[in-house]
Amino acid sequence: MERRLDPEVHGRGAQSGAVPTRFGLATREADGDWRDHMEALDGPPVKLRTTVTEERPKTILSFNRSPDIAFDRSVNAYRGCEHGCVYCFARPTHAYHDLSPGLDFETKLYAKPDAARLLRETLAKPKYRPRPIAMGTNTDPYQPIERRYRITRQILEVCLDARHPVTITTKSDRVLDDLDLLAEMAERRLVAVAISVTTFDPKLSGKLEPRAAAPAKRLAALGKLVESGVPAHCSIAPIIPAITDEFMEEIVARAAALGVRSAGWIPLRLPHEVAPLFREWLSVHFPERGDKVMAIVRSIRGGRDNDPDFFTRMKPSGVWADLFRARFRIACKRAGIGKERFELDCSQFRPPEIGGQMRLL
């Protein structure tokens, strides 16, 4: 794989802002703020700014019938994610709105301030039946703008009030901002939290997931959750062959040392526009091993960059996949860690009050 000659886009995961061709959109490229660029024609390109648009959807709870995932409903407080993980499988969702799955996905964000109200109204419906709500299945509920909007916290307050179980997946130690709510929910078996750790190399993390919390902070957050009695799962995700797989054993060992009793791994997935974005990222940061990385990826995906089929999309095949499984199994055995099942309790559910008023008891 040849090195891309264009300069690196610092501080971002994606290295371009091209819109997808599968929807027949006009091609374009993002190169910073136009006005600032015009004021300094002879200077370097201006850094891309992160913008947040508030949107007002009519519903907030999404349902799915996928047979190979453990949840049937989810809430996403935000669209787009400033963490900028180049491998994020949610990037193509921006293409549905005529935006780039590349730089637009991590710079043009959307917040849903009405999320808690909409969720309260949904849970109050007479025919609603509770099952765990998954948060963080598309974009991270604790990305940087959560500190300003606090939408995730408002959702958790509604769920605690309604005694509704929730699962959370994040790459941020910002989850500890809500430790008071999480600890109370954990006492009632209403919550489980998964934190994803990909590497312990801060430089590599800065290239892969430039605005996510440092790996050491994520690991420390896992330990804090365990100390507070919150069910915590360490997700080694994604495993990128020849890039991050070398850290698998260390992540398992250090998580176990903190008292984490559940761990799992997920192989790299490259749906739709994520594949060319990832190839471009390799050409900038790892051109000397890019061909090797993609050869292994294709070998575990039946000769394709990505396997979209149910069940097999989460279970790669082939020699390399078997090797990763064996390494993970041995690492867990040595560390005394498994994949504990967190049984959340739906029996406590009580429809919330309408009108924004929460119960006192």
Tab-separated table of C-alpha atoms in Angstrom, residues 239 245 248-249 265 267 300-301 311-333:
chain	number	residue	atom	x	y	z
A	239	ILE	CA	-9.515	-6.127	17.217
A	245	ASP	CA	-4.295	-7.363	18.425
A	248	MET	CA	-5.333	-8.249	23.731
A	249	GLU	CA	-3.634	-10.170	26.532
A	265	TRP	CA	-13.712	-9.072	21.860
A	267	PRO	CA	-13.340	-8.114	15.230
A	300	ILE	CA	-11.628	-13.651	8.297
A	301	ARG	CA	-14.512	-12.184	6.267
A	311	PHE	CA	-24.497	-14.202	12.872
A	312	THR	CA	-21.320	-14.414	10.763
A	313	ARG	CA	-20.776	-10.614	10.903
A	314	MET	CA	-19.938	-11.054	14.605
A	315	LYS	CA	-18.168	-14.398	14.201
A	316	PRO	CA	-15.267	-14.266	11.755
A	317	SER	CA	-13.879	-17.484	10.312
A	318	GLY	CA	-10.536	-18.798	9.169
A	319	VAL	CA	-7.110	-19.396	10.659
A	320	TRP	CA	-6.576	-15.838	11.895
A	321	ALA	CA	-9.997	-15.751	13.573
A	322	ASP	CA	-9.276	-19.060	15.286
A	323	LEU	CA	-5.948	-17.671	16.482
A	324	PHE	CA	-7.589	-14.589	18.011
A	325	ARG	CA	-10.180	-16.774	19.752
A	326	ALA	CA	-7.509	-19.059	21.190
A	327	ARG	CA	-5.410	-16.140	22.412
A	328	PHE	CA	-8.412	-14.504	24.049
A	329	ARG	CA	-9.534	-17.733	25.690
A	330	ILE	CA	-6.068	-18.398	27.124
A	331	ALA	CA	-5.712	-14.794	28.331
A	332	CYS	CA	-9.048	-15.003	30.149
A	333	LYS	CA	-8.159	-18.325	31.737
